[in-house]
Amino acid sequence: GVDLYIADPGNDTTMGHRRWILSRGLGPIGLGSTSDYSCMWVLGGSGGSTAPWVAYPSPGPFPIEAMTASFVSTDETGWTVQTWEIDLGGAQVTITDNGQNMPVDVQGLAGGYGSTYAIKMTPQGWTSQAGHSYAVSVTGIQTPISYTVDMVACE
């Protein structure tokens, strides 16, 4: 389902499915599946968002349940930030939880795939927890990006 496209296991260098779904130009799309396979059509989108960047998980309240898809979690595949104008080459990322540094491995992602630039930030030795607020700071770039993800349990 769409949750596996968002988690995007197996696309370590692109996170392409997630980035297309979260592209500011997305729409309309096509989804299809059989009992064994699925496909997603996203090219030629006519969406009109002007957001300078998009993150997953996104800023503000975020359902912890959306961090897991079937057999894999976003903490395993990596959080992402994608942009269209802000070059993320050389980006440095800090994620903190109540002032405590939460180590991440930062990797640049291939261009295209719904955005010009993108990075993924994979938690190292920790996982997202409901009731925690994660402050994300992306520096070392022309326009620094900062936001907070408040993990909430929807149950």
Tab-separated table of N, CA and C in Angstrom:
chain	number	residue	atom	x	y	z
A	1	GLY	N	0.802	-1.183	0.000
A	1	GLY	CA	0.000	0.000	0.000
A	1	GLY	C	0.848	1.250	0.000
A	2	VAL	N	0.169	2.368	0.096
A	2	VAL	CA	0.840	3.666	0.088
A	2	VAL	C	1.812	3.784	1.264
A	3	ASP	N	1.507	3.137	2.402
A	3	ASP	CA	2.410	3.230	3.542
A	3	ASP	C	3.793	2.677	3.214
A	4	LEU	N	3.870	1.619	2.395
A	4	LEU	CA	5.186	1.098	2.002
A	4	LEU	C	5.891	2.038	1.029
A	5	TYR	N	5.139	2.731	0.170
A	5	TYR	CA	5.775	3.739	-0.687
A	5	TYR	C	6.380	4.855	0.169
A	6	ILE	N	5.711	5.237	1.237
A	6	ILE	CA	6.231	6.281	2.122
A	6	ILE	C	7.442	5.783	2.908
A	7	ALA	N	7.387	4.582	3.464
A	7	ALA	CA	8.546	4.025	4.177
A	7	ALA	C	9.707	3.831	3.207
A	8	ASP	N	9.416	3.379	1.997
A	8	ASP	CA	10.342	3.264	0.880
A	8	ASP	C	11.577	2.388	1.139
A	9	PRO	N	11.371	1.163	1.650
A	9	PRO	CA	12.530	0.282	1.831
A	9	PRO	C	13.115	-0.128	0.476
A	10	GLY	N	14.435	-0.282	0.426
A	10	GLY	CA	15.088	-0.713	-0.803
A	10	GLY	C	15.471	0.407	-1.749
A	11	ASN	N	15.174	1.641	-1.400
A	11	ASN	CA	15.543	2.793	-2.235
A	11	ASN	C	16.470	3.726	-1.463
A	12	ASP	N	17.540	3.154	-0.932
A	12	ASP	CA	18.439	3.886	-0.039
A	12	ASP	C	19.058	5.136	-0.644
A	13	THR	N	19.303	5.142	-1.949
A	13	THR	CA	20.002	6.279	-2.554
A	13	THR	C	19.073	7.336	-3.138
A	14	THR	N	17.750	7.036	-3.155
A	14	THR	CA	16.815	7.995	-3.753
A	14	THR	C	15.635	8.333	-2.847
A	15	MET	N	15.121	7.348	-2.095
A	15	MET	CA	13.847	7.498	-1.387
A	15	MET	C	12.813	8.041	-2.378
A	16	GLY	N	12.886	7.535	-3.611
A	16	GLY	CA	12.115	8.066	-4.727
A	16	GLY	C	10.616	7.981	-4.596
A	17	HIS	N	10.085	6.863	-4.087
A	17	HIS	CA	8.630	6.772	-3.945
A	17	HIS	C	8.116	7.844	-2.992
A	18	ARG	N	8.750	7.939	-1.811
A	18	ARG	CA	8.315	8.950	-0.836
A	18	ARG	C	8.426	10.345	-1.414
A	19	ARG	N	9.534	10.651	-2.063
A	19	ARG	CA	9.742	12.000	-2.584
A	19	ARG	C	8.727	12.367	-3.663
A	20	TRP	N	8.331	11.409	-4.514
A	20	TRP	CA	7.305	11.705	-5.507
A	20	TRP	C	5.964	11.975	-4.834
A	21	ILE	N	5.615	11.156	-3.849
A	21	ILE	CA	4.333	11.350	-3.156
A	21	ILE	C	4.294	12.705	-2.454
A	22	LEU	N	5.423	13.145	-1.914
A	22	LEU	CA	5.477	14.409	-1.185
A	22	LEU	C	5.894	15.599	-2.056
A	23	SER	N	6.008	15.383	-3.367
A	23	SER	CA	6.414	16.450	-4.275
A	23	SER	C	5.373	17.558	-4.311
A	24	ARG	N	5.849	18.790	-4.374
A	24	ARG	CA	4.898	19.914	-4.436
A	24	ARG	C	4.197	19.992	-5.782
A	25	GLY	N	4.656	19.241	-6.770
A	25	GLY	CA	4.000	19.221	-8.073
A	25	GLY	C	3.087	18.029	-8.271
A	26	LEU	N	2.877	17.238	-7.230
A	26	LEU	CA	2.089	16.016	-7.360
A	26	LEU	C	0.638	16.300	-7.725
A	27	GLY	N	0.084	15.445	-8.568
A	27	GLY	CA	-1.329	15.473	-8.884
A	27	GLY	C	-1.580	15.653	-10.355
A	28	PRO	N	-2.514	14.923	-10.927
A	28	PRO	CA	-3.167	13.731	-10.374
A	28	PRO	C	-2.212	12.534	-10.407
A	29	ILE	N	-2.561	11.471	-9.695
A	29	ILE	CA	-1.732	10.273	-9.656
A	29	ILE	C	-2.566	9.049	-10.005
A	30	GLY	N	-1.891	7.927	-10.192
A	30	GLY	CA	-2.577	6.667	-10.410
A	30	GLY	C	-1.930	5.587	-9.563
A	31	LEU	N	-2.744	4.765	-8.923
A	31	LEU	CA	-2.257	3.642	-8.130
A	31	LEU	C	-2.969	2.384	-8.596
A	32	GLY	N	-2.239	1.280	-8.658
A	32	GLY	CA	-2.842	0.017	-9.046
A	32	GLY	C	-2.135	-1.118	-8.347
A	33	SER	N	-2.831	-2.240	-8.195
A	33	SER	CA	-2.178	-3.370	-7.541
A	33	SER	C	-2.845	-4.680	-7.920
A	34	THR	N	-2.081	-5.740	-7.711
A	34	THR	CA	-2.589	-7.103	-7.790
A	34	THR	C	-2.325	-7.704	-6.413
A	35	SER	N	-2.517	-9.000	-6.263
A	35	SER	CA	-2.231	-9.609	-4.967
A	35	SER	C	-0.733	-9.659	-4.690
A	36	ASP	N	0.110	-9.490	-5.715
A	36	ASP	CA	1.555	-9.594	-5.536
A	36	ASP	C	2.335	-8.316	-5.831
A	37	TYR	N	1.769	-7.389	-6.601
A	37	TYR	CA	2.522	-6.223	-7.040
A	37	TYR	C	1.658	-4.969	-6.950
A	38	SER	N	2.350	-3.830	-6.949
A	38	SER	CA	1.638	-2.564	-7.029
A	38	SER	C	2.439	-1.612	-7.901
A	39	CYS	N	1.778	-0.582	-8.389
A	39	CYS	CA	2.465	0.428	-9.182
A	39	CYS	C	1.877	1.797	-8.838
A	40	MET	N	2.712	2.815	-9.069
A	40	MET	CA	2.314	4.185	-8.773
A	40	MET	C	2.740	5.054	-9.956
A	41	TRP	N	1.811	5.822	-10.510
A	41	TRP	CA	2.098	6.735	-11.603
A	41	TRP	C	2.008	8.151	-11.054
A	42	VAL	N	3.114	8.926	-11.195
A	42	VAL	CA	3.150	10.274	-10.619
A	42	VAL	C	3.679	11.327	-11.586
A	43	LEU	N	4.206	10.931	-12.730
A	43	LEU	CA	4.843	11.885	-13.638
A	43	LEU	C	3.827	12.812	-14.281
A	44	GLY	N	4.276	14.026	-14.585
A	44	GLY	CA	3.409	14.989	-15.258
A	44	GLY	C	2.451	15.690	-14.320
A	45	GLY	N	2.802	15.742	-13.039
A	45	GLY	CA	1.928	16.348	-12.037
A	45	GLY	C	1.647	17.810	-12.299
A	46	SER	N	0.490	18.249	-11.853
A	46	SER	CA	0.080	19.638	-12.056
A	46	SER	C	-0.183	20.351	-10.735
A	47	GLY	N	0.337	19.788	-9.631
A	47	GLY	CA	0.161	20.424	-8.323
A	47	GLY	C	0.822	21.784	-8.292
A	48	GLY	N	0.358	22.647	-7.405
A	48	GLY	CA	0.848	24.017	-7.400
A	48	GLY	C	1.401	24.506	-6.079
A	49	SER	N	1.838	23.609	-5.201
A	49	SER	CA	2.389	24.061	-3.924
A	49	SER	C	3.667	24.863	-4.155
A	50	THR	N	3.918	25.812	-3.283
A	50	THR	CA	5.145	26.601	-3.368
A	50	THR	C	6.023	26.397	-2.137
A	51	ALA	N	5.767	25.344	-1.379
A	51	ALA	CA	6.555	25.074	-0.178
A	51	ALA	C	8.040	25.022	-0.534
A	52	PRO	N	8.894	25.707	0.226
A	52	PRO	CA	10.324	25.679	-0.089
A	52	PRO	C	10.978	24.334	0.226
A	53	TRP	N	10.380	23.589	1.143
A	53	TRP	CA	10.905	22.272	1.516
A	53	TRP	C	9.788	21.437	2.118
A	54	VAL	N	9.979	20.115	2.103
A	54	VAL	CA	9.030	19.177	2.688
A	54	VAL	C	9.830	18.154	3.473
A	55	ALA	N	9.346	17.814	4.658
A	55	ALA	CA	10.029	16.841	5.512
A	55	ALA	C	9.094	15.683	5.839
A	56	TYR	N	9.706	14.507	6.038
A	56	TYR	CA	8.953	13.359	6.537
A	56	TYR	C	9.803	12.662	7.569
A	57	PRO	N	9.313	12.514	8.796
A	57	PRO	CA	8.013	12.992	9.271
A	57	PRO	C	7.932	14.520	9.226
A	58	SER	N	6.715	15.024	9.113
A	58	SER	CA	6.497	16.455	8.925
A	58	SER	C	6.469	17.209	10.249
A	59	PRO	N	6.686	18.541	10.191
A	59	PRO	CA	6.636	19.374	11.397
A	59	PRO	C	5.267	19.338	12.066
A	60	GLY	N	5.276	19.585	13.382
A	60	GLY	CA	4.039	19.643	14.145
A	60	GLY	C	3.633	18.271	14.629
A	61	PRO	N	2.380	18.136	15.075
A	61	PRO	CA	1.904	16.827	15.551
A	61	PRO	C	1.985	15.794	14.430
A	62	PHE	N	2.574	14.647	14.733
A	62	PHE	CA	2.755	13.594	13.742
A	62	PHE	C	2.409	12.260	14.383
A	63	PRO	N	1.499	11.472	13.786
A	63	PRO	CA	1.083	10.207	14.400
A	63	PRO	C	2.204	9.164	14.377
A	64	ILE	N	2.584	8.683	15.543
A	64	ILE	CA	3.645	7.675	15.643
A	64	ILE	C	3.295	6.443	14.806
A	65	GLU	N	2.002	6.166	14.651
A	65	GLU	CA	1.578	5.016	13.859
A	65	GLU	C	2.011	5.138	12.392
A	66	ALA	N	2.165	6.357	11.899
A	66	ALA	CA	2.581	6.571	10.509
A	66	ALA	C	4.075	6.340	10.313
A	67	MET	N	4.790	6.059	11.391
A	67	MET	CA	6.226	5.777	11.283
A	67	MET	C	6.491	4.325	10.891
A	68	THR	N	5.474	3.464	10.954
A	68	THR	CA	5.665	2.049	10.646
A	68	THR	C	4.741	1.622	9.522
A	69	ALA	N	5.313	0.919	8.541
A	69	ALA	CA	4.545	0.377	7.421
A	69	ALA	C	4.846	-1.103	7.323
A	70	SER	N	3.852	-1.921	7.529
A	70	SER	CA	4.001	-3.357	7.372
A	70	SER	C	5.183	-3.883	8.175
A	71	PHE	N	6.307	-4.120	7.523
A	71	PHE	CA	7.456	-4.769	8.154
A	71	PHE	C	8.623	-3.829	8.409
A	72	VAL	N	8.483	-2.528	8.136
A	72	VAL	CA	9.622	-1.620	8.226
A	72	VAL	C	9.189	-0.278	8.812
A	73	SER	N	10.112	0.386	9.509
A	73	SER	CA	9.796	1.699	10.074
A	73	SER	C	10.608	2.788	9.387
A	74	THR	N	10.089	3.999	9.443
A	74	THR	CA	10.792	5.155	8.898
A	74	THR	C	12.088	5.394	9.661
A	75	ASP	N	12.150	5.007	10.923
A	75	ASP	CA	13.410	5.131	11.660
A	75	ASP	C	14.487	4.237	11.037
A	76	GLU	N	14.085	3.138	10.399
A	76	GLU	CA	15.036	2.245	9.726
A	76	GLU	C	15.414	2.759	8.334
A	77	THR	N	14.423	3.249	7.577
A	77	THR	CA	14.699	3.698	6.212
A	77	THR	C	15.209	5.133	6.178
A	78	GLY	N	14.898	5.929	7.185
A	78	GLY	CA	15.407	7.293	7.284
A	78	GLY	C	14.340	8.362	7.163
A	79	TRP	N	14.493	9.410	7.958
A	79	TRP	CA	13.684	10.615	7.833
A	79	TRP	C	14.219	11.368	6.610
A	80	THR	N	13.400	12.205	5.981
A	80	THR	CA	13.880	12.942	4.809
A	80	THR	C	13.486	14.409	4.838
A	81	VAL	N	14.306	15.205	4.162
A	81	VAL	CA	13.987	16.597	3.831
A	81	VAL	C	14.280	16.733	2.348
A	82	GLN	N	13.327	17.302	1.609
A	82	GLN	CA	13.519	17.529	0.177
A	82	GLN	C	13.197	18.977	-0.146
A	83	THR	N	13.932	19.517	-1.137
A	83	THR	CA	13.741	20.907	-1.541
A	83	THR	C	13.827	21.018	-3.059
A	84	TRP	N	13.461	22.173	-3.552
A	84	TRP	CA	13.506	22.429	-4.979
A	84	TRP	C	14.539	23.505	-5.296
A	85	GLU	N	14.806	24.422	-4.364
A	85	GLU	CA	15.771	25.493	-4.606
A	85	GLU	C	16.962	25.481	-3.648
A	86	ILE	N	16.817	24.881	-2.483
A	86	ILE	CA	17.887	24.921	-1.474
A	86	ILE	C	18.809	23.714	-1.675
A	87	ASP	N	20.042	23.985	-2.098
A	87	ASP	CA	21.014	22.905	-2.303
A	87	ASP	C	21.389	22.322	-0.942
A	88	LEU	N	21.146	21.028	-0.772
A	88	LEU	CA	21.415	20.367	0.509
A	88	LEU	C	22.791	19.707	0.553
A	89	GLY	N	23.604	19.922	-0.485
A	89	GLY	CA	24.964	19.398	-0.476
A	89	GLY	C	25.729	19.963	0.710
A	90	GLY	N	26.373	19.118	1.479
A	90	GLY	CA	27.124	19.560	2.656
A	90	GLY	C	26.262	19.850	3.865
A	91	ALA	N	24.975	19.501	3.791
A	91	ALA	CA	24.082	19.760	4.933
A	91	ALA	C	24.545	18.996	6.171
A	92	GLN	N	24.422	19.654	7.307
A	92	GLN	CA	24.693	19.033	8.598
A	92	GLN	C	23.381	19.018	9.363
A	93	VAL	N	23.077	17.896	10.007
A	93	VAL	CA	21.792	17.732	10.673
A	93	VAL	C	21.996	17.449	12.150
A	94	THR	N	21.213	18.136	12.960
A	94	THR	CA	21.152	17.861	14.391
A	94	THR	C	19.688	17.598	14.735
A	95	ILE	N	19.426	16.492	15.407
A	95	ILE	CA	18.099	16.223	15.947
A	95	ILE	C	18.260	16.110	17.458
A	96	THR	N	17.436	16.859	18.170
A	96	THR	CA	17.477	16.799	19.635
A	96	THR	C	16.103	16.449	20.178
A	97	ASP	N	16.115	15.805	21.342
A	97	ASP	CA	14.892	15.451	22.064
A	97	ASP	C	15.071	15.994	23.471
A	98	ASN	N	14.337	17.053	23.792
A	98	ASN	CA	14.445	17.698	25.096
A	98	ASN	C	15.898	18.095	25.383
A	99	GLY	N	16.562	18.640	24.354
A	99	GLY	CA	17.938	19.105	24.497
A	99	GLY	C	18.995	18.024	24.347
A	100	GLN	N	18.597	16.765	24.303
A	100	GLN	CA	19.555	15.665	24.170
A	100	GLN	C	19.790	15.364	22.692
A	101	ASN	N	21.065	15.312	22.292
A	101	ASN	CA	21.403	15.002	20.901
A	101	ASN	C	21.005	13.578	20.557
A	102	MET	N	20.307	13.430	19.442
A	102	MET	CA	19.886	12.127	18.940
A	102	MET	C	20.693	11.874	17.659
A	103	PRO	N	21.713	11.011	17.724
A	103	PRO	CA	22.596	10.852	16.568
A	103	PRO	C	21.885	10.302	15.332
A	104	VAL	N	22.276	10.847	14.172
A	104	VAL	CA	21.733	10.400	12.896
A	104	VAL	C	22.858	10.275	11.879
A	105	ASP	N	22.673	9.363	10.930
A	105	ASP	CA	23.549	9.250	9.775
A	105	ASP	C	22.895	10.045	8.658
A	106	VAL	N	23.607	11.021	8.092
A	106	VAL	CA	23.049	11.883	7.044
A	106	VAL	C	23.613	11.450	5.696
A	107	GLN	N	22.708	11.278	4.726
A	107	GLN	CA	23.114	10.862	3.389
A	107	GLN	C	22.408	11.719	2.357
A	108	GLY	N	23.165	12.248	1.397
A	108	GLY	CA	22.573	12.950	0.270
A	108	GLY	C	21.879	11.957	-0.644
A	109	LEU	N	20.762	12.355	-1.233
A	109	LEU	CA	20.000	11.487	-2.129
A	109	LEU	C	20.111	12.000	-3.562
A	110	ALA	N	19.961	11.098	-4.521
A	110	ALA	CA	20.060	11.443	-5.939
A	110	ALA	C	19.025	12.501	-6.318
A	111	GLY	N	19.385	13.372	-7.251
A	111	GLY	CA	18.478	14.415	-7.722
A	111	GLY	C	17.312	13.835	-8.507
A	112	GLY	N	16.304	14.674	-8.727
A	112	GLY	CA	15.091	14.216	-9.409
A	112	GLY	C	14.169	13.566	-8.402
A	113	TYR	N	13.398	12.611	-8.819
A	113	TYR	CA	12.507	11.877	-7.914
A	113	TYR	C	11.581	12.807	-7.132
A	114	GLY	N	10.974	13.764	-7.795
A	114	GLY	CA	9.993	14.630	-7.149
A	114	GLY	C	10.557	15.889	-6.527
A	115	SER	N	11.883	15.978	-6.391
A	115	SER	CA	12.510	17.201	-5.886
A	115	SER	C	13.934	17.272	-6.426
A	116	THR	N	14.475	18.474	-6.448
A	116	THR	CA	15.824	18.665	-6.963
A	116	THR	C	16.870	18.144	-5.986
A	117	TYR	N	16.672	18.445	-4.701
A	117	TYR	CA	17.638	18.089	-3.667
A	117	TYR	C	16.938	17.325	-2.549
A	118	ALA	N	17.673	16.423	-1.906
A	118	ALA	CA	17.100	15.699	-0.768
A	118	ALA	C	18.205	15.055	0.053
A	119	ILE	N	17.916	14.904	1.339
A	119	ILE	CA	18.785	14.162	2.245
A	119	ILE	C	17.923	13.218	3.071
A	120	LYS	N	18.562	12.166	3.562
A	120	LYS	CA	17.871	11.326	4.537
A	120	LYS	C	18.715	11.282	5.791
A	121	MET	N	18.019	11.177	6.907
A	121	MET	CA	18.640	11.197	8.228
A	121	MET	C	18.170	9.957	8.960
A	122	THR	N	19.071	8.994	9.126
A	122	THR	CA	18.692	7.722	9.722
A	122	THR	C	19.101	7.688	11.188
A	123	PRO	N	18.137	7.528	12.099
A	123	PRO	CA	18.470	7.450	13.528
A	123	PRO	C	19.492	6.349	13.806
A	124	GLN	N	20.443	6.676	14.676
A	124	GLN	CA	21.490	5.740	15.057
A	124	GLN	C	21.360	5.416	16.542
A	125	GLY	N	20.816	4.227	16.855
A	125	GLY	CA	20.714	3.795	18.243
A	125	GLY	C	19.492	4.306	18.987
A	126	TRP	N	18.505	4.821	18.287
A	126	TRP	CA	17.267	5.289	18.930
A	126	TRP	C	16.109	5.154	17.940
A	127	THR	N	14.912	5.152	18.474
A	127	THR	CA	13.702	5.129	17.650
A	127	THR	C	12.734	6.187	18.154
A	128	SER	N	11.889	6.647	17.273
A	128	SER	CA	10.882	7.656	17.618
A	128	SER	C	9.944	7.114	18.693
A	129	GLN	N	9.560	7.994	19.605
A	129	GLN	CA	8.663	7.618	20.689
A	129	GLN	C	7.517	8.623	20.778
A	130	ALA	N	6.311	8.127	20.971
A	130	ALA	CA	5.163	9.014	21.179
A	130	ALA	C	5.389	9.832	22.436
A	131	GLY	N	4.920	11.068	22.427
A	131	GLY	CA	5.091	11.951	23.570
A	131	GLY	C	6.413	12.706	23.558
A	132	HIS	N	7.237	12.487	22.534
A	132	HIS	CA	8.518	13.176	22.420
A	132	HIS	C	8.462	14.200	21.299
A	133	SER	N	9.198	15.292	21.478
A	133	SER	CA	9.314	16.328	20.452
A	133	SER	C	10.746	16.336	19.942
A	134	TYR	N	10.893	16.183	18.644
A	134	TYR	CA	12.208	16.110	18.017
A	134	TYR	C	12.465	17.402	17.236
A	135	ALA	N	13.451	18.171	17.700
A	135	ALA	CA	13.834	19.412	17.025
A	135	ALA	C	14.884	19.074	15.977
A	136	VAL	N	14.575	19.377	14.716
A	136	VAL	CA	15.458	19.077	13.595
A	136	VAL	C	16.058	20.382	13.090
A	137	SER	N	17.376	20.400	12.946
A	137	SER	CA	18.078	21.585	12.447
A	137	SER	C	19.010	21.155	11.313
A	138	VAL	N	18.793	21.733	10.130
A	138	VAL	CA	19.632	21.449	8.966
A	138	VAL	C	20.434	22.717	8.679
A	139	THR	N	21.745	22.627	8.885
A	139	THR	CA	22.626	23.789	8.719
A	139	THR	C	23.712	23.469	7.692
A	140	GLY	N	24.602	24.440	7.468
A	140	GLY	CA	25.659	24.269	6.486
A	140	GLY	C	25.148	24.445	5.069
A	141	ILE	N	23.949	25.027	4.921
A	141	ILE	CA	23.329	25.261	3.614
A	141	ILE	C	22.940	26.735	3.514
A	142	GLN	N	22.637	27.188	2.304
A	142	GLN	CA	22.325	28.597	2.042
A	142	GLN	C	21.181	29.116	2.919
A	143	THR	N	20.115	28.348	3.018
A	143	THR	CA	18.966	28.727	3.831
A	143	THR	C	18.734	27.624	4.861
A	144	PRO	N	19.188	27.818	6.108
A	144	PRO	CA	19.003	26.763	7.122
A	144	PRO	C	17.527	26.421	7.316
A	145	ILE	N	17.280	25.175	7.661
A	145	ILE	CA	15.925	24.664	7.865
A	145	ILE	C	15.823	24.160	9.291
A	146	SER	N	14.765	24.565	9.989
A	146	SER	CA	14.546	24.014	11.330
A	146	SER	C	13.057	23.834	11.565
A	147	TYR	N	12.730	22.746	12.276
A	147	TYR	CA	11.340	22.425	12.572
A	147	TYR	C	11.311	21.425	13.704
A	148	THR	N	10.129	21.227	14.276
A	148	THR	CA	9.963	20.269	15.367
A	148	THR	C	8.855	19.291	15.017
A	149	VAL	N	9.152	18.005	15.230
A	149	VAL	CA	8.171	16.941	15.031
A	149	VAL	C	7.702	16.490	16.412
A	150	ASP	N	6.395	16.638	16.668
A	150	ASP	CA	5.806	16.218	17.944
A	150	ASP	C	5.109	14.882	17.718
A	151	MET	N	5.754	13.791	18.154
A	151	MET	CA	5.173	12.456	17.949
A	151	MET	C	4.003	12.248	18.905
A	152	VAL	N	2.862	11.903	18.348
A	152	VAL	CA	1.669	11.665	19.139
A	152	VAL	C	1.110	10.270	18.837
A	153	ALA	N	0.523	9.648	19.837
A	153	ALA	CA	-0.130	8.354	19.663
A	153	ALA	C	-1.612	8.582	19.384
A	154	CYS	N	-2.093	8.077	18.266
A	154	CYS	CA	-3.504	8.251	17.902
A	154	CYS	C	-4.363	7.114	18.421
A	155	GLU	N	-3.813	5.926	18.468
A	155	GLU	CA	-4.486	4.730	18.973
A	155	GLU	C	-5.933	4.660	18.492
